[in-house]
Amino acid sequence: MKAASTDTSRISVSAHYTGYIWYKHGLSARGFVTSAGRFANATLAPVNALLRLLAGADIDIFLLQRHSVIDHQVQELIEKEGVTQIVELACGLSPRGYRLKKAYPQLRYIEGDLPGMAARKRSLLQQVGMSEGHEVRECNILNADGPESLGALLAELDPEQPTLIITEGLVNYFELDEIREVWSRMASGLKVFPKGWYVTDLYPDFAEHPSYRYVKFAQKLVGLFTRGQWPLHYPSDKAIREGFQGDGFSQVEVLDPASFYGKLSHLPQVKIQTLVRIIKAGVSR
């Protein structure tokens, strides 16, 4: 495991872009938009146009697919499984907590991120309206222990309530061995609760995908944009499932956004095979 001081701040670069995309498509409030997000959207417009022409889909579509399916899974866990506590890690400028607290005021919703982004998010939420039970904390997912670790954050929650951890647009910034250590700590931490779940997106290394060369182009683009690597994880749905089971999750669903076509209002449909998977992994005492 890398040292606790490992810097993950480069991830916040893409947070500005995704923050603008959520607003652009009616999923967020104006207060979540930044000048950096507008600039990134304008800069990537020609790239998105090229991808739509060559591959039949663009970066925004992939973002909206993952966001819509994650939202759907979260809503089902709240309504059908009684989740009352949610921790969204590397929250960036995600509007999910803002929207969910309006729809489900009974939730305790904690957003965690590195100090700079956490401070910005806290200020933003205070401006647009931050309801009781909605908090922003400093948290570095790479910290195995200490006050800014996930363990410290989970220790503040009610151990008798069903609990959910969410990450979006995070895991592919890390090599698989490194992020699997994080997943193992999540699985262990969630076992404190009567029922616990983790929902995330993941971009696999589907070498046989018909648009694989465009995936590799996008991979290099994201790496350039965020000044680092953006590795793809696992070659198949089966490998994803087995990997999460190996990390300590007892129930693992690997979800293809295409299986929700025609069912979710904000889910864009494309003719090509999907490129992202949504993972819903659960544990119990």
Short mmCIF file of C-alpha atoms in Angstrom, two decimals:
data_model
loop_
_atom_site.label_atom_id
_atom_site.label_comp_id
_atom_site.label_asym_id
_atom_site.label_seq_id
_atom_site.Cartn_x
_atom_site.Cartn_y
_atom_site.Cartn_z
CA MET A 1 0.00 0.00 0.00
CA LYS A 2 1.22 3.46 -0.86
CA ALA A 3 1.85 5.98 1.85
CA ALA A 4 -1.15 7.74 3.34
CA SER A 5 0.04 11.02 1.87
CA THR A 6 -0.41 9.77 -1.72
CA ASP A 7 -1.85 12.66 -3.74
CA THR A 8 -5.14 12.03 -5.50
CA SER A 9 -5.92 15.68 -6.22
CA ARG A 10 -5.56 15.22 -9.99
CA ILE A 11 -8.94 13.47 -9.94
CA SER A 12 -10.61 16.75 -9.04
CA VAL A 13 -9.76 18.07 -12.52
CA SER A 14 -12.41 15.85 -14.09
CA ALA A 15 -14.86 16.72 -11.29
CA HIS A 16 -15.34 20.16 -12.83
CA TYR A 17 -16.18 18.67 -16.21
CA THR A 18 -18.63 16.11 -14.86
CA GLY A 19 -20.18 18.78 -12.62
CA TYR A 20 -20.98 20.80 -15.73
CA ILE A 21 -22.35 17.77 -17.61
CA TRP A 22 -24.85 17.00 -14.83
CA TYR A 23 -26.11 20.59 -14.97
CA LYS A 24 -26.14 20.63 -18.79
CA HIS A 25 -28.50 17.64 -18.79
CA GLY A 26 -30.84 18.84 -16.05
CA LEU A 27 -29.46 16.74 -13.20
CA SER A 28 -27.96 19.50 -11.09
CA ALA A 29 -28.33 23.11 -9.93
CA ARG A 30 -26.54 26.11 -11.40
CA GLY A 31 -24.49 26.49 -8.25
CA PHE A 32 -22.60 23.29 -9.10
CA VAL A 33 -21.21 24.80 -12.32
CA THR A 34 -17.65 26.17 -12.31
CA SER A 35 -15.69 28.16 -14.88
CA ALA A 36 -13.28 25.23 -15.13
CA GLY A 37 -16.20 22.95 -15.95
CA ARG A 38 -17.46 25.27 -18.70
CA PHE A 39 -13.96 25.52 -20.14
CA ALA A 40 -13.50 21.74 -20.14
CA ASN A 41 -16.86 21.26 -21.84
CA ALA A 42 -15.93 23.71 -24.60
CA THR A 43 -12.45 22.20 -24.99
CA LEU A 44 -13.80 18.65 -25.35
CA ALA A 45 -16.66 19.57 -27.70
CA PRO A 46 -14.65 18.76 -30.87
CA VAL A 47 -13.49 15.47 -29.37
CA ASN A 48 -17.06 14.53 -28.49
CA ALA A 49 -18.19 15.39 -32.01
CA LEU A 50 -15.47 13.17 -33.47
CA LEU A 51 -16.37 10.28 -31.15
CA ARG A 52 -20.05 10.54 -32.08
CA LEU A 53 -19.11 10.41 -35.75
CA LEU A 54 -16.65 7.52 -35.49
CA ALA A 55 -17.90 5.46 -32.57
CA GLY A 56 -21.59 6.37 -32.32
CA ALA A 57 -21.30 7.74 -28.77
CA ASP A 58 -19.37 10.38 -26.87
CA ILE A 59 -17.96 10.99 -23.40
CA ASP A 60 -21.16 12.66 -22.18
CA ILE A 61 -23.22 9.59 -23.08
CA PHE A 62 -20.94 7.30 -21.08
CA LEU A 63 -21.15 9.68 -18.12
CA LEU A 64 -24.94 9.88 -18.26
CA GLN A 65 -25.28 6.10 -18.56
CA ARG A 66 -23.25 5.44 -15.46
CA HIS A 67 -24.89 8.28 -13.49
CA SER A 68 -28.44 7.17 -14.33
CA VAL A 69 -27.89 3.51 -13.46
CA ILE A 70 -26.09 4.35 -10.21
CA ASP A 71 -28.97 6.64 -9.23
CA HIS A 72 -31.45 3.87 -9.97
CA GLN A 73 -29.55 1.36 -7.82
CA VAL A 74 -29.30 3.84 -4.96
CA GLN A 75 -33.01 4.64 -5.07
CA GLU A 76 -33.89 0.93 -5.00
CA LEU A 77 -31.62 0.35 -2.01
CA ILE A 78 -33.30 3.21 -0.15
CA GLU A 79 -36.85 2.18 -1.00
CA LYS A 80 -36.56 -1.62 -0.96
CA GLU A 81 -33.71 -2.33 1.46
CA GLY A 82 -34.18 0.49 3.93
CA VAL A 83 -30.82 2.22 3.51
CA THR A 84 -30.72 5.28 5.76
CA GLN A 85 -27.00 6.15 5.69
CA ILE A 86 -25.03 6.96 2.54
CA VAL A 87 -21.36 7.84 2.15
CA GLU A 88 -20.37 9.20 -1.28
CA LEU A 89 -16.59 9.16 -1.61
CA ALA A 90 -14.58 11.40 -3.94
CA CYS A 91 -17.85 13.29 -4.28
CA GLY A 92 -16.41 16.14 -6.33
CA LEU A 93 -19.22 18.29 -7.74
CA SER A 94 -21.72 15.44 -7.83
CA PRO A 95 -25.30 16.68 -7.28
CA ARG A 96 -26.46 13.27 -6.02
CA GLY A 97 -26.50 14.15 -2.32
CA TYR A 98 -28.30 17.43 -3.02
CA ARG A 99 -30.99 15.64 -5.04
CA LEU A 100 -31.37 12.62 -2.76
CA LYS A 101 -31.77 14.71 0.38
CA LYS A 102 -34.65 16.54 -1.30
CA ALA A 103 -36.30 13.26 -2.27
CA TYR A 104 -35.48 11.37 0.95
CA PRO A 105 -35.05 13.88 3.79
CA GLN A 106 -34.67 11.05 6.34
CA LEU A 107 -31.25 10.10 4.93
CA ARG A 108 -27.97 10.83 6.61
CA TYR A 109 -25.78 11.68 3.65
CA ILE A 110 -22.05 12.22 4.05
CA GLU A 111 -19.88 13.37 1.16
CA GLY A 112 -16.14 12.77 1.44
CA ASP A 113 -13.27 14.21 -0.59
CA LEU A 114 -9.78 15.64 -0.29
CA PRO A 115 -9.49 18.87 1.74
CA GLY A 116 -9.58 21.35 -1.16
CA MET A 117 -12.57 19.81 -2.91
CA ALA A 118 -14.36 19.11 0.38
CA ALA A 119 -14.11 22.78 1.36
CA ARG A 120 -15.39 23.85 -2.05
CA LYS A 121 -18.28 21.39 -1.92
CA ARG A 122 -19.25 22.42 1.58
CA SER A 123 -19.35 26.08 0.56
CA LEU A 124 -21.34 25.26 -2.58
CA LEU A 125 -23.94 23.25 -0.68
CA GLN A 126 -24.33 25.98 1.90
CA GLN A 127 -25.13 28.38 -0.95
CA VAL A 128 -27.67 26.17 -2.79
CA GLY A 129 -29.19 24.79 0.41
CA MET A 130 -27.70 22.18 2.73
CA SER A 131 -30.34 20.34 4.75
CA GLU A 132 -29.98 18.71 8.17
CA GLY A 133 -28.25 15.35 7.96
CA HIS A 134 -26.15 16.33 4.95
CA GLU A 135 -22.44 16.67 5.71
CA VAL A 136 -19.14 17.05 3.87
CA ARG A 137 -15.99 15.53 5.37
CA GLU A 138 -12.33 15.34 4.46
CA CYS A 139 -11.52 11.79 3.39
CA ASN A 140 -8.72 10.18 1.41
CA ILE A 141 -9.64 6.69 0.24
CA LEU A 142 -5.97 5.66 0.18
CA ASN A 143 -5.57 6.22 3.92
CA ALA A 144 -5.78 2.85 5.67
CA ASP A 145 -6.30 4.58 9.03
CA GLY A 146 -6.27 7.98 10.69
CA PRO A 147 -8.82 10.82 10.96
CA GLU A 148 -9.27 11.19 7.18
CA SER A 149 -9.68 7.47 6.48
CA LEU A 150 -12.87 5.72 5.44
CA GLY A 151 -12.78 3.72 8.64
CA ALA A 152 -12.89 6.88 10.73
CA LEU A 153 -15.84 8.15 8.71
CA LEU A 154 -17.81 4.91 8.99
CA ALA A 155 -17.18 4.84 12.75
CA GLU A 156 -19.36 7.95 13.08
CA LEU A 157 -22.42 6.21 11.65
CA ASP A 158 -25.14 4.25 13.45
CA PRO A 159 -24.01 0.58 13.37
CA GLU A 160 -27.65 -0.58 13.45
CA GLN A 161 -28.69 1.05 10.18
CA PRO A 162 -28.37 -0.30 6.59
CA THR A 163 -25.56 1.65 4.96
CA LEU A 164 -24.34 2.36 1.44
CA ILE A 165 -21.03 3.58 0.01
CA ILE A 166 -20.98 5.17 -3.46
CA THR A 167 -18.12 6.07 -5.76
CA GLU A 168 -18.49 7.40 -9.29
CA GLY A 169 -15.76 8.22 -11.76
CA LEU A 170 -13.09 7.19 -9.29
CA VAL A 171 -11.84 3.61 -9.50
CA ASN A 172 -10.22 3.74 -12.95
CA TYR A 173 -7.75 6.36 -11.77
CA PHE A 174 -5.95 3.63 -9.82
CA GLU A 175 -4.12 0.46 -10.72
CA LEU A 176 -6.21 -2.60 -9.92
CA ASP A 177 -4.04 -3.84 -7.03
CA GLU A 178 -4.27 -0.45 -5.35
CA ILE A 179 -8.02 0.01 -5.68
CA ARG A 180 -8.64 -3.57 -4.59
CA GLU A 181 -7.08 -2.72 -1.24
CA VAL A 182 -9.61 0.08 -0.95
CA TRP A 183 -12.46 -2.28 -1.88
CA SER A 184 -11.32 -4.78 0.74
CA ARG A 185 -11.40 -2.07 3.42
CA MET A 186 -14.88 -1.07 2.25
CA ALA A 187 -16.16 -4.64 2.51
CA SER A 188 -14.66 -5.02 5.97
CA GLY A 189 -16.00 -1.67 7.15
CA LEU A 190 -19.52 -2.37 5.89
CA LYS A 191 -19.74 -5.63 7.84
CA VAL A 192 -20.26 -3.56 10.98
CA PHE A 193 -23.78 -2.75 9.75
CA PRO A 194 -26.74 -5.16 9.54
CA LYS A 195 -26.65 -4.76 5.74
CA GLY A 196 -24.11 -2.88 3.68
CA TRP A 197 -23.65 -2.14 0.00
CA TYR A 198 -21.16 -0.54 -2.32
CA VAL A 199 -22.22 0.88 -5.71
CA THR A 200 -19.67 2.05 -8.26
CA ASP A 201 -18.99 2.37 -11.96
CA LEU A 202 -16.09 0.54 -13.58
CA TYR A 203 -14.63 0.67 -17.09
CA PRO A 204 -13.46 -2.84 -18.04
CA ASP A 205 -10.74 -3.83 -20.47
CA PHE A 206 -13.04 -5.41 -23.06
CA ALA A 207 -10.46 -6.09 -25.76
CA GLU A 208 -13.09 -7.70 -28.03
CA HIS A 209 -15.39 -4.68 -27.91
CA PRO A 210 -16.06 -3.38 -31.45
CA SER A 211 -15.15 0.16 -30.37
CA TYR A 212 -12.08 -0.88 -28.37
CA ARG A 213 -9.71 1.38 -30.32
CA TYR A 214 -11.87 4.36 -29.39
CA VAL A 215 -11.86 3.20 -25.78
CA LYS A 216 -8.07 3.23 -25.85
CA PHE A 217 -8.16 6.72 -27.36
CA ALA A 218 -10.48 7.91 -24.60
CA GLN A 219 -8.21 6.24 -22.04
CA LYS A 220 -5.24 8.27 -23.28
CA LEU A 221 -7.34 11.42 -23.43
CA VAL A 222 -8.49 11.08 -19.81
CA GLY A 223 -4.91 10.38 -18.73
CA LEU A 224 -3.70 13.51 -20.52
CA PHE A 225 -6.58 15.57 -19.14
CA THR A 226 -5.89 14.50 -15.55
CA ARG A 227 -2.10 14.24 -15.78
CA GLY A 228 -1.89 10.58 -14.89
CA GLN A 229 -2.86 7.03 -15.78
CA TRP A 230 -6.40 5.74 -16.32
CA PRO A 231 -6.12 1.93 -16.33
CA LEU A 232 -9.00 -0.33 -17.38
CA HIS A 233 -9.98 -3.15 -15.01
CA TYR A 234 -10.96 -6.76 -15.70
CA PRO A 235 -11.57 -8.41 -19.11
CA SER A 236 -15.12 -9.69 -18.50
CA ASP A 237 -18.21 -9.44 -16.32
CA LYS A 238 -17.30 -12.80 -14.80
CA ALA A 239 -13.84 -11.53 -13.84
CA ILE A 240 -15.37 -8.42 -12.26
CA ARG A 241 -17.75 -10.51 -10.19
CA GLU A 242 -15.02 -12.87 -9.02
CA GLY A 243 -12.72 -9.96 -8.21
CA PHE A 244 -15.23 -8.25 -5.93
CA GLN A 245 -16.05 -11.54 -4.25
CA GLY A 246 -12.35 -11.98 -3.61
CA ASP A 247 -12.28 -8.56 -1.97
CA GLY A 248 -14.87 -9.62 0.62
CA PHE A 249 -18.27 -8.86 -0.93
CA SER A 250 -20.72 -11.77 -0.64
CA GLN A 251 -23.27 -10.59 -3.21
CA VAL A 252 -22.08 -9.00 -6.46
CA GLU A 253 -24.16 -7.79 -9.40
CA VAL A 254 -22.47 -6.56 -12.60
CA LEU A 255 -24.95 -4.34 -14.43
CA ASP A 256 -24.90 -3.35 -18.10
CA PRO A 257 -26.59 0.03 -18.73
CA ALA A 258 -28.15 -1.43 -21.90
CA SER A 259 -30.34 -3.67 -19.73
CA PHE A 260 -32.08 -0.50 -18.51
CA TYR A 261 -32.84 1.00 -21.93
CA GLY A 262 -36.38 2.34 -22.04
CA LYS A 263 -36.72 2.12 -18.26
CA LEU A 264 -34.78 5.15 -16.94
CA SER A 265 -35.63 8.70 -17.97
CA HIS A 266 -32.11 10.15 -18.16
CA LEU A 267 -30.44 7.09 -19.67
CA PRO A 268 -29.26 7.72 -23.26
CA GLN A 269 -29.44 4.79 -25.67
CA VAL A 270 -26.78 4.03 -28.26
CA LYS A 271 -26.53 1.36 -30.95
CA ILE A 272 -23.01 0.30 -29.99
CA GLN A 273 -22.28 -2.01 -27.08
CA THR A 274 -21.93 -0.23 -23.77
CA LEU A 275 -18.49 0.52 -22.35
CA VAL A 276 -19.17 0.89 -18.63
CA ARG A 277 -20.42 -1.46 -15.93
CA ILE A 278 -22.17 -0.63 -12.67
CA ILE A 279 -21.28 -2.81 -9.71
CA LYS A 280 -23.64 -3.40 -6.79
CA ALA A 281 -21.79 -5.35 -4.12
CA GLY A 282 -23.21 -6.30 -0.75
CA VAL A 283 -22.14 -7.68 2.61
CA SER A 284 -23.97 -8.63 5.77
CA ARG A 285 -22.99 -9.43 9.33
#
